[in-house]
Amino acid sequence: MEEKKLDKNSIIGFILIFGIMMFWLWQNSPTPEELEAQEKAKQEQVEAQKKAEIPQQTKVITAQETNAVTISDSLKLINLQNKLGAFAYSGVNATDEETLVESDLLAIKFNNKGGYVSEIKLKEFVNYDSIPIFLIKDNNAVFNINFATQDSRILNTKDLYFEPSVTKKGEVTLVSMKLKVSETKFLEYLYEIKEGDYMMRFTVRSQGLSNVINSAQDVNLNWNLKAYRNAKSVTYENRYTELVFEYEDGKDDYLGQQDSTEDTANDVTYVAFKQHFFTSILLADTPFKTGKFRSENLVQDEEIDTVYTKAFSTTLPLELTAGEINKSMDWYYGPSDYKILNDYGRNLDEIIPLGWGIFGWINRYLFIPLFSMLGGYMPYGIAIIVMTVLIKLLMSFVQYKQFLSQAKLKILKPELDAIREKHKNNKAKAQQETLALQTKAGASPMAGCLPALVQLPVFYALFQFFPSAFDLRQKSFLWVEDLSSYDTIAELPFHIPFYGDHVSLFPILASIAIFFYMRLTTGQQMASQPTQEGMPDMAKMMKYMMYFSPILMLFFFNNYASGLSLYYFISNLISIGIILVIKNYILDEDKIHAQIQVNKKKPKKQGRFQKKMAEMMEEAERQKQLQQKRK
């Protein structure tokens, strides 16, 4: 084995280390005056130690330890300078401690390492299992600023240590986290927490760092969060968990529900990590120049219990002014409640998926105010029933028009069948005479279709409203524990695909109501349809739909909010009642028949659509005759 020898560089290194230690010992050696004072103090201490029977060597050991700590700190500072450069100052006395600040709504922890929020507890809410709601906890969120220094280092604030300070001014608590280069040069995160507010002011600023931060390279703000599961149904909650952002002066967009998706935008004013009923939002006073967004679905198997639903991340550039950072922002940590978000007046209500265009308007200006008013006077389950009754009564005239049109077509059916039989070899002529008869009698099929189309915006708006109604969260009704989640009357020992591992009663009741409603309406529709080729197949299809739709409803809504199923159950019961009243007490087929005969004798002016249809049919007939002549 080769003998190990000390080379020249090793010897020089040991000499330098020994020289540094001797220098520090000499530098810390006491002066004659200090020796005299120490001797006097030692004599006083000896007398006190004799009385207290404390060993006299204690003072000597403490002095030795002080010298050792001084040397250790110096070596630590040298190591940090090699690693962090100018920011070594912040790491000498660094600790991983947290600072807790509370308001009446939030309990917030700030970590010295990174200076960001390490825990957010919403004090007024619990999850489906009665556990307090934490939007941030156990490192599920990271806030970081990435930048380059003048000495060619790339640093991340999440890895550096900040110095905390807390001051309270009335109902406002200020938390300052400073990443120091010196006592007068630093990067600061300043948080302003107000009582009674889920929004806290957040400012990022630097002082004296223009010659430390390299302004020639990008300074990026990175924010990542893994959304906790808070609801009983992972499937349902994950469907409404998404990343939403606002850009280009008021436009808004979202990443959707794919397993993994990315997007970019310009002039970004806010980014929201929305978790169905709770939301984390970063808002800027002045837009970020660009923004990069990413969403990843973390629920791979909905049958297995899960901690997180989605992982969100965003990257936003910070612009420097005279080499310094100065960005004013806000954080929102709170419920996805339309009323709370809308009151801030910063377009945050767009985070709530109320529907686009007319659907959103119906929800904002009709259903939300109406439901809020009803919920203020009665239990929310009763409020849903009353709201459903009011909506159905308002739309009853639509059902009346639809049913009246079907009744007229039913009365005209023998005459329409006669026309089709007469012109069975000339479909264009049959259609032309059919349209003419329907026009004279005032029994156009479009009169039945248009009322049905009028109901579609209301139907879709309500479909969007109930899953977004925060007021329904954890509100009970009859056997239902939570109107914002599914109700359970039985647990299954196995999982049925697309159905789940439980049985919900309201979807069953709604499915039964839909079946009887479709049975009434399908029978009326079939009775009003003229006899023609292919009608047996049509009848079979409508019969299949009568059974298929309730089954689809049963499977689709088993994991949906019970409040929505309650609405559909009551809505279809009322529709059945309205149809029975119209059929048995309002519409008189003999009177309708007599009125049709009167209408047929009157000259009927064709509408633009009817005139256009007649012209098209006549043109088709002419073209057909020309083709026959050429043959």
XYZ file of C-alpha atoms in Angstrom:
631
model
C 0.000 0.000 0.000
C 1.311 3.417 -0.926
C 2.277 5.570 2.070
C 0.109 8.663 2.458
C 2.082 11.899 2.578
C 1.172 15.517 3.194
C 1.609 17.513 0.024
C 2.672 21.143 -0.090
C -0.903 22.493 -0.460
C -2.129 20.533 2.596
C 0.680 21.893 4.758
C -0.046 25.447 3.635
C -3.759 24.901 4.387
C -3.120 23.701 7.940
C -0.787 26.663 8.552
C -3.474 29.095 7.316
C -6.177 27.521 9.499
C -3.840 27.611 12.539
C -2.974 31.237 11.756
C -6.689 32.194 11.527
C -7.453 30.512 14.861
C -4.506 32.228 16.577
C -5.610 35.564 15.108
C -9.149 35.147 16.449
C -7.808 34.106 19.886
C -5.551 37.143 19.955
C -8.353 39.404 18.697
C -10.622 38.206 21.520
C -7.953 38.266 24.260
C -8.827 40.708 27.086
C -6.975 44.006 27.717
C -5.296 44.667 31.127
C -8.332 46.721 32.162
C -10.658 43.857 31.201
C -8.436 41.381 33.120
C -8.638 43.549 36.215
C -12.428 43.819 35.879
C -12.689 40.064 35.286
C -10.562 39.355 38.368
C -12.760 41.553 40.494
C -15.893 39.951 39.084
C -14.411 36.522 39.656
C -13.785 37.264 43.337
C -17.396 38.454 43.717
C -18.607 35.362 41.941
C -16.514 33.084 44.158
C -18.120 34.568 47.224
C -21.581 34.089 45.706
C -20.755 30.543 44.603
C -19.618 29.615 48.093
C -22.935 30.734 49.480
C -24.899 28.893 46.745
C -22.444 25.942 46.681
C -21.957 26.307 42.890
C -18.699 24.970 41.353
C -16.186 27.742 40.582
C -15.154 26.369 37.153
C -18.450 27.497 35.519
C -17.239 30.947 34.453
C -14.044 29.597 32.906
C -15.975 27.019 30.801
C -18.431 29.656 29.602
C -15.620 31.859 28.342
C -14.092 28.950 26.427
C -17.449 28.128 24.866
C -17.898 31.755 23.828
C -14.602 31.700 21.945
C -15.574 28.422 20.265
C -18.960 29.828 19.169
C -17.288 32.936 17.790
C -14.945 30.808 15.668
C -17.847 28.576 14.567
C -19.941 31.584 13.484
C -17.022 32.978 11.524
C -16.460 29.729 9.680
C -20.239 29.483 9.056
C -20.237 32.999 7.607
C -17.340 32.129 5.279
C -19.223 29.042 4.067
C -22.449 31.023 3.509
C -20.574 33.722 1.612
C -19.199 31.102 -0.738
C -22.714 29.752 -1.275
C -24.988 32.819 -1.131
C -22.719 35.780 -1.750
C -24.267 39.014 -0.476
C -27.227 37.152 1.080
C -24.925 35.246 3.471
C -25.820 37.833 6.101
C -29.354 36.442 6.340
C -28.197 32.897 7.062
C -25.890 33.393 10.064
C -28.638 33.340 12.707
C -31.226 31.523 10.553
C -33.872 29.273 12.141
C -36.804 27.252 10.761
C -39.282 28.861 13.144
C -42.823 29.922 12.207
C -44.745 33.073 13.086
C -48.458 32.654 13.899
C -50.890 35.513 13.283
C -54.656 35.249 13.751
C -57.675 37.289 12.745
C -61.312 36.467 13.412
C -61.465 34.557 10.103
C -57.953 33.222 9.471
C -55.088 31.574 11.346
C -51.898 32.162 9.333
C -48.380 30.828 9.810
C -45.318 32.367 8.132
C -42.123 30.339 7.813
C -38.763 32.045 8.264
C -37.380 29.862 5.496
C -38.816 31.346 2.324
C -40.759 34.071 4.129
C -44.043 32.822 2.651
C -47.328 31.572 4.118
C -46.801 28.014 5.333
C -50.296 27.437 6.756
C -53.766 28.904 6.243
C -56.646 27.764 8.425
C -60.198 28.981 7.750
C -61.538 29.250 11.274
C -65.258 29.195 10.423
C -65.311 26.040 8.270
C -64.741 22.291 8.558
C -64.681 19.590 5.889
C -67.059 16.660 5.414
C -65.277 14.808 8.228
C -65.493 17.751 10.693
C -61.780 18.540 10.302
C -60.855 22.261 10.050
C -60.341 23.548 6.519
C -56.681 24.186 5.704
C -55.952 25.702 2.298
C -52.215 25.515 3.008
C -50.566 22.977 5.311
C -47.694 20.495 5.396
C -45.819 22.002 2.437
C -48.671 21.696 -0.076
C -47.934 25.262 -1.291
C -44.723 27.102 -2.215
C -44.177 30.766 -3.026
C -40.805 31.618 -4.543
C -38.956 34.424 -6.323
C -36.178 33.248 -8.590
C -33.440 35.733 -9.572
C -29.804 36.054 -10.631
C -27.179 38.055 -8.763
C -24.390 40.258 -10.057
C -21.833 37.610 -9.050
C -23.501 34.996 -11.332
C -25.513 33.108 -8.721
C -29.089 31.858 -9.264
C -31.029 32.091 -5.987
C -34.507 31.056 -4.865
C -36.133 32.843 -1.961
C -37.813 29.602 -0.842
C -34.342 28.352 0.186
C -33.268 31.529 2.024
C -34.035 32.734 5.526
C -36.098 35.807 6.302
C -36.228 37.768 9.533
C -39.802 38.230 10.852
C -41.363 41.138 12.705
C -45.007 41.646 13.702
C -46.745 44.904 14.545
C -50.409 45.533 15.296
C -52.283 48.733 14.493
C -55.873 48.548 15.670
C -57.628 45.860 13.608
C -54.692 45.520 11.202
C -51.703 43.219 11.763
C -48.532 43.849 9.761
C -46.106 40.974 9.206
C -42.728 41.887 7.717
C -40.404 39.144 6.443
C -36.970 40.518 5.446
C -34.262 38.736 3.484
C -31.242 40.827 4.489
C -27.979 41.683 2.801
C -27.325 44.109 5.652
C -29.469 46.014 8.122
C -30.264 48.626 5.460
C -30.332 46.396 2.363
C -32.994 43.696 2.028
C -35.843 42.049 0.108
C -39.114 42.354 2.044
C -42.457 40.543 1.988
C -45.002 42.741 3.764
C -48.368 41.188 4.707
C -51.330 43.230 5.971
C -54.037 41.148 7.693
C -57.367 42.812 8.517
C -60.092 41.670 10.872
C -63.247 40.473 9.117
C -61.524 40.131 5.732
C -60.331 37.113 3.728
C -58.202 39.423 1.567
C -54.770 40.475 2.823
C -52.499 43.080 1.288
C -49.179 41.724 0.024
C -46.205 43.818 -1.091
C -42.868 42.620 -2.424
C -40.163 45.293 -2.368
C -36.406 45.546 -2.249
C -34.141 48.221 -0.812
C -30.515 48.763 -1.788
C -30.325 45.659 -4.002
C -29.826 47.378 -7.371
C -26.140 46.358 -7.293
C -26.933 42.861 -6.008
C -29.781 41.607 -8.293
C -28.847 41.167 -11.949
C -31.525 43.154 -13.796
C -30.335 41.793 -17.148
C -31.916 38.412 -16.328
C -35.551 37.513 -15.577
C -36.918 37.792 -12.070
C -39.795 35.298 -11.799
C -42.492 34.776 -9.207
C -43.448 31.102 -8.850
C -46.545 29.943 -6.977
C -47.472 26.256 -6.619
C -50.282 24.585 -4.706
C -51.730 21.091 -4.344
C -55.454 21.396 -3.624
C -56.691 19.448 -0.604
C -59.771 17.280 -0.875
C -62.502 18.740 1.385
C -65.748 17.141 0.130
C -67.291 13.697 0.527
C -67.375 13.011 -3.215
C -63.926 13.251 -4.791
C -65.489 12.994 -8.259
C -67.880 15.875 -7.697
C -65.348 18.147 -5.991
C -62.666 17.524 -8.601
C -65.102 18.433 -11.388
C -65.286 21.985 -9.985
C -61.624 22.309 -8.981
C -59.693 24.293 -11.577
C -57.214 27.083 -12.295
C -58.826 30.359 -13.382
C -57.015 33.503 -14.547
C -57.904 37.005 -15.715
C -55.948 38.719 -18.479
C -56.010 41.549 -21.032
C -58.238 43.959 -19.158
C -61.065 41.761 -17.900
C -61.009 38.583 -19.990
C -61.088 35.350 -18.008
C -60.236 31.752 -18.826
C -59.593 28.418 -17.110
C -57.440 25.352 -17.787
C -60.206 22.755 -17.738
C -60.353 19.202 -16.434
C -57.729 17.350 -18.475
C -55.138 15.168 -16.738
C -52.462 17.726 -17.553
C -52.876 21.076 -19.278
C -50.903 24.286 -19.751
C -51.608 27.782 -21.031
C -50.091 31.256 -21.275
C -51.572 34.755 -21.279
C -50.553 38.414 -21.429
C -51.365 41.215 -18.977
C -52.445 38.891 -16.163
C -54.316 40.573 -13.296
C -55.170 37.572 -11.128
C -54.642 33.833 -10.795
C -57.058 31.663 -8.802
C -56.474 28.110 -7.590
C -60.127 27.181 -7.101
C -61.135 24.187 -4.957
C -64.898 23.952 -5.577
C -66.039 25.729 -2.389
C -62.715 27.356 -1.393
C -60.258 29.485 -3.331
C -56.693 30.842 -3.173
C -56.195 33.934 -5.350
C -53.200 36.141 -6.125
C -54.216 39.562 -7.462
C -51.975 42.330 -8.809
C -52.598 46.087 -8.737
C -50.835 46.397 -12.101
C -50.906 43.446 -14.536
C -48.065 40.982 -14.850
C -46.641 41.232 -18.356
C -47.134 37.518 -19.020
C -48.226 34.404 -17.181
C -47.651 30.668 -17.512
C -50.156 28.263 -15.963
C -50.260 24.532 -15.406
C -52.832 22.147 -13.918
C -52.389 18.435 -13.224
C -55.065 16.010 -12.088
C -53.876 14.021 -9.062
C -56.954 11.756 -8.766
C -55.978 8.648 -10.680
C -58.497 6.279 -9.120
C -61.708 7.756 -7.700
C -62.452 4.556 -5.778
C -59.380 5.123 -3.581
C -59.384 7.738 -0.851
C -57.211 10.690 -1.795
C -55.579 13.680 -0.087
C -55.183 16.015 -3.075
C -57.347 16.674 -6.132
C -55.212 18.817 -8.474
C -51.751 20.395 -8.550
C -51.560 23.996 -9.801
C -48.569 26.129 -10.702
C -47.998 29.566 -12.199
C -44.980 31.624 -13.227
C -45.232 35.421 -13.394
C -42.401 37.858 -14.223
C -41.521 40.737 -11.870
C -40.327 43.916 -13.528
C -37.535 45.929 -11.887
C -37.598 49.700 -11.472
C -34.109 51.245 -11.203
C -32.848 47.779 -10.323
C -35.320 47.352 -7.439
C -38.438 45.164 -6.981
C -41.665 46.922 -6.042
C -44.912 44.991 -6.630
C -48.225 45.560 -4.814
C -50.600 42.590 -4.705
C -53.319 40.931 -2.645
C -53.903 37.397 -1.415
C -57.402 35.978 -1.042
C -57.817 32.833 1.038
C -61.459 32.040 1.627
C -64.752 30.560 0.438
C -65.851 30.464 -3.212
C -68.915 32.451 -2.255
C -70.374 34.605 -5.051
C -71.572 37.317 -2.660
C -68.178 37.679 -0.927
C -66.144 37.637 -4.139
C -68.518 39.981 -5.968
C -68.331 42.555 -3.151
C -64.622 43.104 -3.842
C -65.538 44.536 -7.247
C -62.500 43.087 -9.011
C -64.238 40.675 -11.384
C -63.674 37.814 -8.933
C -67.252 36.604 -9.403
C -66.067 35.136 -12.737
C -64.306 32.452 -10.696
C -67.737 30.985 -9.886
C -68.926 28.843 -12.869
C -72.389 30.345 -13.294
C -72.433 29.816 -17.055
C -71.628 32.036 -20.023
C -73.798 34.638 -21.690
C -77.506 34.534 -20.916
C -77.071 31.599 -18.503
C -74.758 33.643 -16.282
C -77.084 36.657 -16.420
C -80.057 34.557 -15.297
C -78.058 33.257 -12.345
C -76.585 36.632 -11.347
C -79.708 38.754 -11.631
C -82.494 36.272 -10.882
C -81.608 33.021 -9.151
C -78.870 34.245 -6.771
C -80.897 37.220 -5.425
C -84.076 35.119 -5.235
C -82.406 32.238 -3.413
C -80.570 34.576 -1.021
C -83.848 36.258 -0.124
C -85.642 32.934 0.453
C -82.712 31.493 2.408
C -82.878 34.422 4.793
C -86.396 33.470 5.911
C -86.539 29.678 5.778
C -84.386 26.503 5.830
C -82.444 26.014 2.610
C -84.239 22.795 1.672
C -87.586 24.601 1.884
C -86.042 27.539 -0.005
C -85.173 25.195 -2.900
C -88.761 23.917 -3.012
C -90.284 27.419 -2.905
C -87.845 28.676 -5.558
C -88.710 25.695 -7.781
C -92.453 26.358 -7.403
C -92.014 30.035 -8.323
C -89.906 29.202 -11.391
C -92.342 26.538 -12.611
C -95.319 28.865 -12.160
C -93.447 31.556 -14.090
C -92.731 29.080 -16.905
C -96.202 27.477 -16.854
C -97.390 29.656 -19.747
C -94.604 28.097 -21.835
C -95.869 24.603 -21.037
C -99.408 25.734 -21.835
C -98.355 27.021 -25.289
C -96.449 23.816 -25.951
C -99.336 21.596 -24.896
C -101.851 23.716 -26.859
C -99.768 23.328 -30.020
C -99.658 19.557 -29.570
C -103.438 19.471 -29.000
C -104.063 21.393 -32.257
C -101.798 19.034 -34.197
C -103.625 16.070 -32.664
C -106.972 17.436 -33.896
C -105.552 18.062 -37.386
C -103.970 14.597 -37.571
C -106.763 12.999 -39.739
C -106.571 15.827 -42.280
C -102.754 15.727 -42.315
C -102.834 11.951 -42.841
C -105.264 12.454 -45.770
C -102.876 14.946 -47.416
C -99.938 12.551 -47.076
C -101.991 9.704 -48.526
C -103.134 11.859 -51.442
C -99.605 12.934 -52.330
C -97.723 9.870 -51.169
C -95.708 9.863 -54.381
C -94.911 13.579 -54.174
C -93.378 14.442 -50.813
C -92.680 18.052 -51.768
C -96.344 18.644 -52.627
C -97.454 16.907 -49.425
C -95.163 19.113 -47.346
C -96.410 22.222 -49.137
C -100.094 21.448 -48.470
C -99.329 20.344 -44.892
C -97.637 23.681 -44.182
C -100.548 25.560 -45.742
C -103.103 23.709 -43.610
C -101.113 24.196 -40.398
C -100.697 27.888 -41.172
C -104.432 28.417 -41.733
C -105.331 26.469 -38.587
C -102.677 28.222 -36.467
C -101.113 24.887 -35.524
C -97.492 25.110 -36.641
C -95.098 22.520 -35.158
C -92.715 25.422 -34.496
C -95.249 26.750 -31.990
C -94.502 23.686 -29.883
C -90.722 23.785 -30.356
C -90.178 27.445 -29.484
C -91.641 27.199 -25.939
C -89.378 24.226 -25.308
C -86.360 26.282 -26.464
C -87.361 29.098 -24.085
C -87.023 26.699 -21.158
C -83.477 25.612 -22.067
C -81.653 28.709 -20.697
C -83.506 28.366 -17.399
C -82.763 24.634 -17.251
C -79.036 25.107 -17.917
C -78.733 28.126 -15.601
C -80.149 26.111 -12.693
C -77.837 23.217 -13.562
C -74.928 25.660 -13.080
C -76.430 27.429 -10.062
C -76.865 24.596 -7.559
C -73.304 23.172 -7.702
C -71.976 26.725 -7.197
C -74.303 27.746 -4.344
C -71.971 28.041 -1.343
C -74.973 28.631 0.949
C -76.010 24.985 0.486
C -72.718 23.688 1.887
C -73.310 21.529 4.990
C -76.978 22.556 5.219
C -79.258 19.656 6.172
C -82.787 18.812 5.019
C -84.870 15.773 5.984
C -82.457 12.802 5.732
C -79.855 14.851 3.856
C -76.824 15.935 5.904
C -75.358 18.237 3.258
C -77.357 19.713 0.365
C -74.130 20.493 -1.503
C -73.179 16.803 -1.575
C -74.963 13.538 -2.310
C -77.421 12.047 0.178
C -76.917 8.456 1.322
C -79.598 5.995 2.374
C -77.441 2.882 1.884
C -73.748 2.040 1.535
C -72.819 -0.601 -1.037
C -70.103 -3.198 -0.315
C -68.796 -2.735 -3.866
C -68.322 0.030 -6.447
C -70.556 0.275 -9.518
C -68.926 2.052 -12.480
C -70.446 5.519 -13.123
C -72.756 5.029 -10.117
C -70.587 4.747 -7.011
C -70.588 2.804 -3.768
C -73.723 4.301 -2.239
C -77.436 4.769 -2.935
C -78.878 8.301 -2.993
C -82.621 8.720 -2.580
C -83.256 12.076 -4.253
C -81.884 10.926 -7.649
C -84.214 7.899 -7.422
C -87.225 10.122 -6.703
C -86.216 12.525 -9.484
C -85.836 9.627 -11.938
C -89.318 8.305 -11.108
C -90.793 11.778 -11.577
C -89.016 12.169 -14.939
C -90.381 8.800 -16.089
C -94.012 9.757 -15.443
C -93.489 13.249 -16.902
C -92.030 11.785 -20.105
C -94.831 9.233 -20.253
C -97.398 12.042 -20.263
C -95.573 14.246 -22.771
C -94.474 11.385 -25.061
C -98.045 10.105 -25.346
C -99.285 13.570 -26.294
C -96.484 14.025 -28.848
C -97.117 10.649 -30.476
C -100.857 11.375 -30.696
C -100.128 14.653 -32.508
C -97.664 13.161 -35.037
C -99.065 12.395 -38.510
C -98.986 8.841 -39.762
C -96.149 8.308 -42.218
C -93.420 5.903 -43.163
C -90.857 5.406 -40.498
C -93.192 6.377 -37.657
C -93.063 2.934 -35.974
C -89.306 3.393 -35.635
C -89.870 6.894 -34.275
C -92.350 5.537 -31.756
C -89.848 2.913 -30.615
C -87.128 5.531 -30.212
C -89.363 7.786 -28.127
C -90.381 4.796 -26.012
C -86.744 3.900 -25.431
C -85.999 7.512 -24.464
C -88.830 7.367 -21.940
C -86.948 4.600 -20.092
C -83.386 5.600 -20.917
C -83.599 9.204 -19.622
C -84.613 8.282 -16.036
C -81.868 5.621 -15.879
C -79.319 8.156 -17.127
C -80.557 10.609 -14.495
C -80.204 7.961 -11.799
C -76.566 7.229 -12.635
C -75.495 10.769 -13.477
C -76.868 12.443 -10.344
C -75.990 9.784 -7.762
C -72.761 11.669 -6.950
C -74.136 15.172 -7.565
C -75.380 17.643 -4.968
C -78.611 16.487 -3.374
C -79.913 20.076 -3.671
C -79.836 19.729 -7.465
C -81.624 16.353 -7.354
C -84.210 17.858 -4.991
C -84.834 20.627 -7.513
C -85.364 18.181 -10.411
C -87.666 15.998 -8.297
C -89.905 18.922 -7.284
C -89.679 20.480 -10.768
C -90.925 17.336 -12.516
C -93.680 16.795 -9.933
C -94.932 20.315 -10.600
C -94.657 19.801 -14.376
C -96.786 16.666 -14.098
C -99.371 18.603 -12.083
C -99.416 21.501 -14.576
C -99.888 19.134 -17.534
C -102.767 17.306 -15.816
C -104.473 20.609 -14.975
C -104.016 21.937 -18.526
C -105.199 18.679 -20.099
C -108.209 18.067 -17.866
C -109.392 21.538 -16.852
C -108.060 24.172 -19.270
C -107.898 22.742 -22.777
C -111.175 21.723 -24.420
C -110.519 19.807 -27.641
C -114.023 20.510 -29.002
C -113.519 24.257 -28.597
C -110.041 24.021 -30.091
C -111.466 22.089 -33.078
C -114.150 24.719 -33.609
C -111.595 27.509 -33.421
C -109.384 25.726 -35.952
C -112.288 25.531 -38.414
C -112.894 29.268 -37.988
C -109.175 29.988 -38.476
C -109.113 27.896 -41.641
C -111.818 30.079 -43.208
C -109.995 33.305 -42.425
C -107.331 34.561 -44.824
C -104.043 33.922 -43.046
C -101.091 36.121 -43.794
C -97.925 34.075 -43.941
C -94.982 35.045 -41.801
C -91.551 35.592 -43.286
C -90.349 32.134 -42.240
C -93.486 30.394 -43.507
C -93.366 32.335 -46.778
C -89.729 31.371 -47.271
C -90.512 27.713 -46.568
C -93.391 27.760 -49.080
C -91.145 29.303 -51.732
C -88.483 26.689 -51.113
C -91.028 23.887 -51.442
C -92.432 25.350 -54.654
C -88.950 25.682 -56.097
C -88.168 22.089 -55.125
C -91.379 20.963 -56.827
C -90.480 22.866 -60.040
C -86.988 21.371 -60.087
C -88.447 17.900 -59.666
C -90.890 18.393 -62.546
C -88.092 19.678 -64.819
C -85.978 16.609 -64.039
C -88.901 14.310 -64.857
C -89.461 16.075 -68.228
C -85.783 15.708 -69.161
C -85.979 11.984 -68.503
